[in-house]
mmCIF file of C-alpha atoms and ligand atoms in Angstrom:
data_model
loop_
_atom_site.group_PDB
_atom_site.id
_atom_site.type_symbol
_atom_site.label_atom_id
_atom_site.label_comp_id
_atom_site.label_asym_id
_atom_site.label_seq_id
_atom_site.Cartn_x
_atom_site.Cartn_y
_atom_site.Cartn_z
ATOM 1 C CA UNK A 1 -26.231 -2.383 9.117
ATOM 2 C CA UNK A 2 -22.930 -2.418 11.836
ATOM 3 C CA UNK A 3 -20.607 0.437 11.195
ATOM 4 C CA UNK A 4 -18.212 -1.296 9.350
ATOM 5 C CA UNK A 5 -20.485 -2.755 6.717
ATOM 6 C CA UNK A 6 -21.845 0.987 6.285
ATOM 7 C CA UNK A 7 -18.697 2.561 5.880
ATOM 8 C CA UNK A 8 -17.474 -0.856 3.381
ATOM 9 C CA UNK A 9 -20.734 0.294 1.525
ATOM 10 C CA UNK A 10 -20.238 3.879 1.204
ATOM 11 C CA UNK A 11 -16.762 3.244 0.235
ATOM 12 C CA UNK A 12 -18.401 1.096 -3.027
ATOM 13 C CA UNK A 13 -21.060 3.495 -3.078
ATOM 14 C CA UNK A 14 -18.142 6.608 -4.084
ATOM 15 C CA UNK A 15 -19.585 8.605 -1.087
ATOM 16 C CA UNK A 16 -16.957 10.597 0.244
ATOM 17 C CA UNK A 17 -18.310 12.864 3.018
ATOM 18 C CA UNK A 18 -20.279 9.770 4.161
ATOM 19 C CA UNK A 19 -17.357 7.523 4.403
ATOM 20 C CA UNK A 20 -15.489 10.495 6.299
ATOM 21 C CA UNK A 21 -18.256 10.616 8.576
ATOM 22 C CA UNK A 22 -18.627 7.452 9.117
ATOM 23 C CA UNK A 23 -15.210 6.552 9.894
ATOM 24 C CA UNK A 24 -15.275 9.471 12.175
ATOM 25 C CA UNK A 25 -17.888 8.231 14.325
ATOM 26 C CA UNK A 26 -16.200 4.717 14.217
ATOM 27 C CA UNK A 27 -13.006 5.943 15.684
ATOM 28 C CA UNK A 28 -15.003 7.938 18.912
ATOM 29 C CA UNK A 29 -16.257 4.806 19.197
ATOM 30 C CA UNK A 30 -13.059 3.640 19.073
ATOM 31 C CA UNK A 31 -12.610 1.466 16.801
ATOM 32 C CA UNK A 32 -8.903 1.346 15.808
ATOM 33 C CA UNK A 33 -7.442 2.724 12.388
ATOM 34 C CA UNK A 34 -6.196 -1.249 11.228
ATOM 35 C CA UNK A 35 -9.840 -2.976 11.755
ATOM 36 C CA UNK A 36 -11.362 0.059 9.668
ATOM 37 C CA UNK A 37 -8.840 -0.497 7.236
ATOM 38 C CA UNK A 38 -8.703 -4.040 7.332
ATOM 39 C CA UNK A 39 -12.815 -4.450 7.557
ATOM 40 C CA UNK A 40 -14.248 -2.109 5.934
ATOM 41 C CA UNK A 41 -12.293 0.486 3.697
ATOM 42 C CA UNK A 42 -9.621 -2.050 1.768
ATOM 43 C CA UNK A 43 -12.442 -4.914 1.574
ATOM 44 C CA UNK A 44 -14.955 -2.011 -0.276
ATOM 45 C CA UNK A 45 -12.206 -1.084 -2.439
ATOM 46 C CA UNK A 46 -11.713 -5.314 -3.000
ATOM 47 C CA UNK A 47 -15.677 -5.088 -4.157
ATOM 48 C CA UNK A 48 -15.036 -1.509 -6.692
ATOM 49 C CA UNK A 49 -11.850 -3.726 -8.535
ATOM 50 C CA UNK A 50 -14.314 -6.645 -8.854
ATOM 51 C CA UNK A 51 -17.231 -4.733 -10.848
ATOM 52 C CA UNK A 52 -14.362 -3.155 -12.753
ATOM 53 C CA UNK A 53 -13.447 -6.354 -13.826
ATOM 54 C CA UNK A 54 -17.028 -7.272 -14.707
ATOM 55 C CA UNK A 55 -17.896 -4.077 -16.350
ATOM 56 C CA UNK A 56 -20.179 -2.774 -14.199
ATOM 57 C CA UNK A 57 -17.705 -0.004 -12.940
ATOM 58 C CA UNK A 58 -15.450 2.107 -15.060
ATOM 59 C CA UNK A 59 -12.470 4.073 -14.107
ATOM 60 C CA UNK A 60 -14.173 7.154 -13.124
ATOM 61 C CA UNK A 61 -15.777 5.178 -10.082
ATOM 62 C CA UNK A 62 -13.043 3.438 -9.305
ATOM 63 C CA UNK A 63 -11.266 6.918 -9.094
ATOM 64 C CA UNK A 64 -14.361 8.581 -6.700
ATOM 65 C CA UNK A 65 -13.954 5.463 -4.816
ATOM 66 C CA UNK A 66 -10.497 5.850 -4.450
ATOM 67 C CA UNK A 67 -10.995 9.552 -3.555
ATOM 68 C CA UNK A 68 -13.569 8.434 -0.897
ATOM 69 C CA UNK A 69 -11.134 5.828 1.120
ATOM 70 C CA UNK A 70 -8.068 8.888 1.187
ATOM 71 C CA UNK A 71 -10.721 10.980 2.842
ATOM 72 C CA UNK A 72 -10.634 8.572 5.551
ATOM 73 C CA UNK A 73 -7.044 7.891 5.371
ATOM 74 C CA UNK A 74 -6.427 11.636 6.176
ATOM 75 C CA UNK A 75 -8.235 10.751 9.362
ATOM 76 C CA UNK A 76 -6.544 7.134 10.203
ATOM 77 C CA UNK A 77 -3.182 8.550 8.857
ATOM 78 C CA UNK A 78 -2.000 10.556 12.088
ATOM 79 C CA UNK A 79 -3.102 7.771 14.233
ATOM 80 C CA UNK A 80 -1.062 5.524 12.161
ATOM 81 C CA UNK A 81 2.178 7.240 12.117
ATOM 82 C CA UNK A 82 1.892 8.369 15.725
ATOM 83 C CA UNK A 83 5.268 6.426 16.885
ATOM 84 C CA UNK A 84 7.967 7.192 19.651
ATOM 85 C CA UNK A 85 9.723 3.753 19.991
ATOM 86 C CA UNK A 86 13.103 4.010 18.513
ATOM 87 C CA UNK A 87 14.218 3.834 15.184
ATOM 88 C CA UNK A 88 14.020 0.135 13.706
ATOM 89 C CA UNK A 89 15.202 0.478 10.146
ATOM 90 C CA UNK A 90 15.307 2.671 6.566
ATOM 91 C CA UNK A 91 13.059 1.603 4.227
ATOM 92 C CA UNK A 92 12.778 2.744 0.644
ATOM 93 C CA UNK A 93 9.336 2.471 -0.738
ATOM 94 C CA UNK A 94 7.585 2.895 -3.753
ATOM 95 C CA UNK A 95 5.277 1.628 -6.870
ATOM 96 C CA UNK A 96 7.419 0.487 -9.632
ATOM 97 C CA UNK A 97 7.720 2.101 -12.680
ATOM 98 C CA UNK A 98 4.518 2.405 -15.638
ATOM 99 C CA UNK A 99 2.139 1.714 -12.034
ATOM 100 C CA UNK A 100 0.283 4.844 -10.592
ATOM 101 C CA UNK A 101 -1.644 3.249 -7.796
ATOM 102 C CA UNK A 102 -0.690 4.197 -4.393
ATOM 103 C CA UNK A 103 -3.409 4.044 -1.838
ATOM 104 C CA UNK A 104 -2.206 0.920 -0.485
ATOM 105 C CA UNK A 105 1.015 1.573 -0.437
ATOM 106 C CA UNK A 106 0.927 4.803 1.354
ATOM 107 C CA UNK A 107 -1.191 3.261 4.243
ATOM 108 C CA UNK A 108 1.978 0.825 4.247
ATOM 109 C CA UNK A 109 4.272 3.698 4.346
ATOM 110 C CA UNK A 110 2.196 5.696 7.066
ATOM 111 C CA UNK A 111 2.270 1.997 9.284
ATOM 112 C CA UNK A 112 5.580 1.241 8.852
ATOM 113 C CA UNK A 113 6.772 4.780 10.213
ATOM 114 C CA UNK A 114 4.285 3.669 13.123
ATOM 115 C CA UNK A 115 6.163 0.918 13.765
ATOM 116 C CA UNK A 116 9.256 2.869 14.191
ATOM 117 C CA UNK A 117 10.627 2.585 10.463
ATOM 118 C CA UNK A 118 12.430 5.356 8.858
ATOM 119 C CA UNK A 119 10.706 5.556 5.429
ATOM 120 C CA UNK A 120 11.464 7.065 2.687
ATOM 121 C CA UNK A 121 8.503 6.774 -0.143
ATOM 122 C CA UNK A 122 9.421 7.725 -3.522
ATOM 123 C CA UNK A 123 6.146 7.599 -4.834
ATOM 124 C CA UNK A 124 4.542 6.550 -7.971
ATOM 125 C CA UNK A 125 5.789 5.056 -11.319
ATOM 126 C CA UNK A 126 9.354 5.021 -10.036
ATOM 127 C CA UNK A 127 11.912 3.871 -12.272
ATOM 128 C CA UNK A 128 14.335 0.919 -11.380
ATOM 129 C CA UNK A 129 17.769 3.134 -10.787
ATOM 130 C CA UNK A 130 15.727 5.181 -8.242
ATOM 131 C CA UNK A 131 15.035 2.695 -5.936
ATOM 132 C CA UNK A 132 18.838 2.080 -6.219
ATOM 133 C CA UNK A 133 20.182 5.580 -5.707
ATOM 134 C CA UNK A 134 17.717 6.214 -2.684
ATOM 135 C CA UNK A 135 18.726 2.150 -1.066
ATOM 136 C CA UNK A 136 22.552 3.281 -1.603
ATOM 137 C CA UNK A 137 22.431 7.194 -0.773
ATOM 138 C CA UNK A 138 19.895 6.346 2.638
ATOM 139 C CA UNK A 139 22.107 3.223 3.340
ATOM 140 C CA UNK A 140 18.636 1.187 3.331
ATOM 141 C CA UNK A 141 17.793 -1.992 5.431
ATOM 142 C CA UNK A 142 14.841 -2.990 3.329
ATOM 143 C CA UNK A 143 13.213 -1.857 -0.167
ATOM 144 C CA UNK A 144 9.387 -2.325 -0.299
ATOM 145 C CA UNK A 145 8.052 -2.666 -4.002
ATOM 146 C CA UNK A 146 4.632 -2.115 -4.948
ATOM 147 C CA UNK A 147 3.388 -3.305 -8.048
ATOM 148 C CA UNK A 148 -0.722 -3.805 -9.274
ATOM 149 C CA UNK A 149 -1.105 -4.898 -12.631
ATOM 150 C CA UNK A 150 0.182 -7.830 -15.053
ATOM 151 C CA UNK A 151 2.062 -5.941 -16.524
ATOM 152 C CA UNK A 152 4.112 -3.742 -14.103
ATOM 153 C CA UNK A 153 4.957 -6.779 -12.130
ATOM 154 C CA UNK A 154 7.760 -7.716 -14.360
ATOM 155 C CA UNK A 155 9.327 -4.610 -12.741
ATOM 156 C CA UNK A 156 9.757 -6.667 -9.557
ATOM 157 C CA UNK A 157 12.359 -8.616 -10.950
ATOM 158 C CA UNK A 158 13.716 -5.050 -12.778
ATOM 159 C CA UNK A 159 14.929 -3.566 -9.563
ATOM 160 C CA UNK A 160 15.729 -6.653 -7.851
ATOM 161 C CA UNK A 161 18.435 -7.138 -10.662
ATOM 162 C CA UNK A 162 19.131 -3.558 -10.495
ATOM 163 C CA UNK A 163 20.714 -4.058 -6.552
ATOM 164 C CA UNK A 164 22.325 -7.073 -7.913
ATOM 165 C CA UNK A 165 23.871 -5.129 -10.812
ATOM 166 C CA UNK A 166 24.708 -2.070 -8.096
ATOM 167 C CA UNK A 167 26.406 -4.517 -5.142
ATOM 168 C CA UNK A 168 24.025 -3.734 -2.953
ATOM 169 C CA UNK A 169 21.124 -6.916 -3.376
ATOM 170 C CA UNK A 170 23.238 -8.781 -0.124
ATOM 171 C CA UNK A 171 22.137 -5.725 2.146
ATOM 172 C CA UNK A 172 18.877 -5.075 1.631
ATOM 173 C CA UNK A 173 16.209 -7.453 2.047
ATOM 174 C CA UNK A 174 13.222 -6.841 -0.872
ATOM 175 C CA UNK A 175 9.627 -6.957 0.410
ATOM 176 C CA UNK A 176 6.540 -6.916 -2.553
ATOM 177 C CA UNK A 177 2.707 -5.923 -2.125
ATOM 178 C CA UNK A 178 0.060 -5.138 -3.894
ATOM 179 C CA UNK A 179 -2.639 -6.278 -6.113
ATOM 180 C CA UNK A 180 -0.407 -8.533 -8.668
ATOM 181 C CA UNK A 181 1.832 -9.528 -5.984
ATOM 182 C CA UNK A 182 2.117 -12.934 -3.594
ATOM 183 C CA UNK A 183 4.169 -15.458 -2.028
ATOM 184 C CA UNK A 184 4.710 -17.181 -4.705
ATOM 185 C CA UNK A 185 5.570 -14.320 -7.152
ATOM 186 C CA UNK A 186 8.139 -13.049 -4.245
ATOM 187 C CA UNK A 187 10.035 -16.530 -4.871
ATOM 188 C CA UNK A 188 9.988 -16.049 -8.647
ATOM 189 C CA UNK A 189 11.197 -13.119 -8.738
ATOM 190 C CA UNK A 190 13.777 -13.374 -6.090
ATOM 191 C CA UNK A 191 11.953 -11.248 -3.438
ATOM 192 C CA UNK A 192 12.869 -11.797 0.467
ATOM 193 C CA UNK A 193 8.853 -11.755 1.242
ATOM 194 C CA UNK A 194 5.273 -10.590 0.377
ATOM 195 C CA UNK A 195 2.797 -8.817 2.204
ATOM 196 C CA UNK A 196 -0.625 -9.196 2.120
ATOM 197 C CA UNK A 197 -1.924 -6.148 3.662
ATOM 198 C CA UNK A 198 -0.541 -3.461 5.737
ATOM 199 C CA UNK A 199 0.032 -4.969 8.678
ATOM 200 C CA UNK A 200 1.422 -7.962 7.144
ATOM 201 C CA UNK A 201 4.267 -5.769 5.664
ATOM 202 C CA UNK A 202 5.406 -4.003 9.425
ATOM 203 C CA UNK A 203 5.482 -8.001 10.632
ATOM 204 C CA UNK A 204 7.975 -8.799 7.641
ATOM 205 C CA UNK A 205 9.671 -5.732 7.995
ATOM 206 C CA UNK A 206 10.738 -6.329 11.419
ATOM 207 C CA UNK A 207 11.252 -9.898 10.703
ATOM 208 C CA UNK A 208 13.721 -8.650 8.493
ATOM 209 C CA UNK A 209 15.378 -6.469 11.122
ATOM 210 C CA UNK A 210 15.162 -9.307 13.751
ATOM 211 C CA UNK A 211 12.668 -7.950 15.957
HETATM 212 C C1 B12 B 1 -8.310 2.353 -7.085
HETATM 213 C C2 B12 B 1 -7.801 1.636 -8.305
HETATM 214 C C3 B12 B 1 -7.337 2.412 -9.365
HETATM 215 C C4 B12 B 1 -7.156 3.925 -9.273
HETATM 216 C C5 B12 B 1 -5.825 4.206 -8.536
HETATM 217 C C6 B12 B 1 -5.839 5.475 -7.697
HETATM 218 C C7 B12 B 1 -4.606 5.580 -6.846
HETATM 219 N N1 B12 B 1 -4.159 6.797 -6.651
HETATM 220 O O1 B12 B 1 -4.048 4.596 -6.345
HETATM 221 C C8 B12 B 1 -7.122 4.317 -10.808
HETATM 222 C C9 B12 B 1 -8.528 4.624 -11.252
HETATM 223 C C10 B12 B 1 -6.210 5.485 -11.148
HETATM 224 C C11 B12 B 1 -6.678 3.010 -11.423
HETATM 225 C C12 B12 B 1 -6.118 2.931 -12.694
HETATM 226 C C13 B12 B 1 -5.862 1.728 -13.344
HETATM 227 N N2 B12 B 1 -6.169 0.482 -12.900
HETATM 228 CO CO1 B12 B 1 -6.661 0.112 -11.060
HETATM 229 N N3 B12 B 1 -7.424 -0.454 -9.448
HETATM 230 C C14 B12 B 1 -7.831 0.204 -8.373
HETATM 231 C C15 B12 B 1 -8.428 -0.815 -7.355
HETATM 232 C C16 B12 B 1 -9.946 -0.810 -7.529
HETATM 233 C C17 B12 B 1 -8.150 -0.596 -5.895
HETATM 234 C C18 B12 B 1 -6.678 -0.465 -5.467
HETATM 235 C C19 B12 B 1 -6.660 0.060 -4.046
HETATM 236 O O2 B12 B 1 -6.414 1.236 -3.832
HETATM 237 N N4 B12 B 1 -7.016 -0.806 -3.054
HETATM 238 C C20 B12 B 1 -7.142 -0.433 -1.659
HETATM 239 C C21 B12 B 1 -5.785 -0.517 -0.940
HETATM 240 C C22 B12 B 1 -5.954 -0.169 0.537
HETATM 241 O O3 B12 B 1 -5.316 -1.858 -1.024
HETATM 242 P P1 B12 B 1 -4.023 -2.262 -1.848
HETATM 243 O O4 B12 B 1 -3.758 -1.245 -2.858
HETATM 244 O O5 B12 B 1 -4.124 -3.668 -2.266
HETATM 245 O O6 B12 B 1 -2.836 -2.157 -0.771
HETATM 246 C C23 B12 B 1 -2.671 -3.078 0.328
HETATM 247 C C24 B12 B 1 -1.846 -4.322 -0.035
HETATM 248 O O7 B12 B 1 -1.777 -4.582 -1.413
HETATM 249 C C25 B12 B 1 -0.524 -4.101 0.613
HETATM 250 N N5 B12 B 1 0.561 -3.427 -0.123
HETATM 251 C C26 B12 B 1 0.503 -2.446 -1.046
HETATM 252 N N6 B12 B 1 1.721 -2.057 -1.399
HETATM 253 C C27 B12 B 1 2.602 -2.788 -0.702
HETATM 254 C C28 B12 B 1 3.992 -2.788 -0.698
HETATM 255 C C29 B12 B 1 4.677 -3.683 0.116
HETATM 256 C C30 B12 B 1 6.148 -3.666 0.119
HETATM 257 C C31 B12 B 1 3.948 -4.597 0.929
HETATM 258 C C32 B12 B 1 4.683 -5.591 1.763
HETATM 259 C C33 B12 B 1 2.546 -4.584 0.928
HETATM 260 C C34 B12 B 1 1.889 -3.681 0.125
HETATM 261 O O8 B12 B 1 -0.842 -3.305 1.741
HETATM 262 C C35 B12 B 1 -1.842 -2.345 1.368
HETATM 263 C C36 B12 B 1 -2.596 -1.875 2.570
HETATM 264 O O9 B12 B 1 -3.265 -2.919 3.239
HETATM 265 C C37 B12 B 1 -7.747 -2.136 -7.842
HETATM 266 C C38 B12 B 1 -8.459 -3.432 -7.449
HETATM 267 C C39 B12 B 1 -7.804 -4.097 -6.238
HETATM 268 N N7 B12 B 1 -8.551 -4.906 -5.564
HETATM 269 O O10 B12 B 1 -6.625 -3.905 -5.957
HETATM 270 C C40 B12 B 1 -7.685 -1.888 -9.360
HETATM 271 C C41 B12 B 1 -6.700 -2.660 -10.231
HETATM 272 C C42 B12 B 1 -5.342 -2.805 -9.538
HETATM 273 N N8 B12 B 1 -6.564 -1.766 -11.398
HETATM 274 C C43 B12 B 1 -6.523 -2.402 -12.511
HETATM 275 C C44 B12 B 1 -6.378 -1.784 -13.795
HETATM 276 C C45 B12 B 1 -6.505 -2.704 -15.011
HETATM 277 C C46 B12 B 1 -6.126 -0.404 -13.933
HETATM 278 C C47 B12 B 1 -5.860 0.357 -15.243
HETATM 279 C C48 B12 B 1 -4.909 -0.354 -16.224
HETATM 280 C C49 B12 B 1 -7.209 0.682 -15.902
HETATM 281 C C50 B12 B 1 -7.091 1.335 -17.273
HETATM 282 N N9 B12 B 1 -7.546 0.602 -18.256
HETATM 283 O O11 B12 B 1 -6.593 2.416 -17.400
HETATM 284 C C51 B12 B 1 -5.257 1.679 -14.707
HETATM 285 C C52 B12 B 1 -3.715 1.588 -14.598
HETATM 286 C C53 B12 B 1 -3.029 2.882 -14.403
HETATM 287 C C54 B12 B 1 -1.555 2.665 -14.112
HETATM 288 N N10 B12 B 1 -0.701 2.864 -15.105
HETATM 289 O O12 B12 B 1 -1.182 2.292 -13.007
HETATM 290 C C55 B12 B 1 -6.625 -3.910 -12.333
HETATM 291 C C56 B12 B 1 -5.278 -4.636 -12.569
HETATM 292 C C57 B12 B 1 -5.484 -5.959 -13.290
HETATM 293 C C58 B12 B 1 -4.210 -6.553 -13.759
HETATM 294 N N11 B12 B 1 -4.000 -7.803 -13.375
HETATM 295 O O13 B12 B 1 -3.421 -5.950 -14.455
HETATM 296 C C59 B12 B 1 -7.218 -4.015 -10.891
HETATM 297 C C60 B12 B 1 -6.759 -5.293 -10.109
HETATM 298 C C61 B12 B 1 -8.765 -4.005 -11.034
HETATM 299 C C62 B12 B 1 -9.308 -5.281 -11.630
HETATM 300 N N12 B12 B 1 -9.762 -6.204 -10.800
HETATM 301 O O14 B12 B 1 -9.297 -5.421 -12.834
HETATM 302 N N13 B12 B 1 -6.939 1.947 -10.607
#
């Protein structure tokens, strides 16, 4: 089995040490931080939701896989935030309120300070008027909203009218991930753009700031 595959495997397979190991050995033979995320970790974590869905996993798995991909993301993270190009633009992150998951986007957080973004994640289950206070107080270019289940994407719309109701919806542009998220729910709910992944958000991010 290629590296990749292994590490996707172990990653399904709630093996921690192996999958730290493993990505280890991947990156002396290096193998950079967005194909292991993009090709093996993310897609293993893709497989763990699946069986969840099905019943054949339960949330304790889906909680040792979880705990097996941040092992490697303490190894991929320095690589990803290791930036010196000049500042692009603030961005205020975070996964809207009633939503607690935030692998994803703190890989988006780590690449988007690669990129040369100045980012400012408020974390997990974070209410509409924060995002607000932290856009107006930071003088933000761009808020990124992550969202994951049925549910907690009706908080999309929440904040967006929140900058409306503020003044401040004309400058910032409003960029949406995660699991519930896509193109299409970025139109409905008045979003500027959707990204897929973590390197799809940098690319709209510095679409947004013209670069
Ligand atoms: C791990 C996980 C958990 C962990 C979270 C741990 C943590 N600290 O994050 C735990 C076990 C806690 C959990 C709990 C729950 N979960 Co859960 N979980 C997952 C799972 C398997 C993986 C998510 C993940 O980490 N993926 C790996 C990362 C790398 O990818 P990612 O998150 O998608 O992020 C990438 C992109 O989305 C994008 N991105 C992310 N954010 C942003 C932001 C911006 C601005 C942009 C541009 C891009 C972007 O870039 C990221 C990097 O490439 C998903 C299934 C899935 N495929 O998403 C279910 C899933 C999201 N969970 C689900 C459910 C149902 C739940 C629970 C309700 C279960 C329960 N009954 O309690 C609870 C909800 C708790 C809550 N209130 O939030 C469902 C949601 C279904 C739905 N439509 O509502 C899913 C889809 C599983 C499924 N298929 O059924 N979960």
């Amino acid at each position: 089995m290629d590296l990749l595959e292994s590490i996707k495997e172990n990653v399904i397979g709630m093996e921690r040490e192996r999958v730290v190991e493993l990505t280890r050995k991947a990156l002396d033979e290096g193998i950079k931080p967005e194909r292991l995320l993009d090709e093996a970790l993310t897609p293993g974590m893709d497989v763990v939701g699946q069986e969840y869905e099905k019943g054949i996993k339960f949330i304790p798995e889906m909680l040792m896989s979880a705990e097996a991909l941040r092992g490697a993301m303490e190894l991929l993270r320095p690589m990803l935030t290791k930036s010196d190009v000049s500042k692009v633009g603030k961005v205020v992150l975070g996964t809207v309120e009633g939503d607690i998951h935030n692998i994803g986007q703190q890989i988006v957080s780590s690449m988007l300070e690669g990129a040369g973004f100045e980012v400012y994640n408020l974390g997990i289950d974070v209410p509409a008027e924060k995002f607000v206070e932290k856009a107006k107080q930071e003088n933000a270019d761009i808020v990124g909203l992550s969202a994951f289940l049925s549910t907690t994407g009706l908080r999309f719309s929440d904040v967006i009218e929140a900058l409306q109701e503020a003044g401040i919806r004309e400058q910032v542009k409003v960029m949406i991930g995660g699991a519930i998220a896509s193109g299409k729910y970025a139109e409905t709910v008045g979003a500027d753009g959707y990204g897929a992944n973590a390197s799809a958000a940098v690319k709209l991010a510095k679409s947004f700031m013209g670069k």
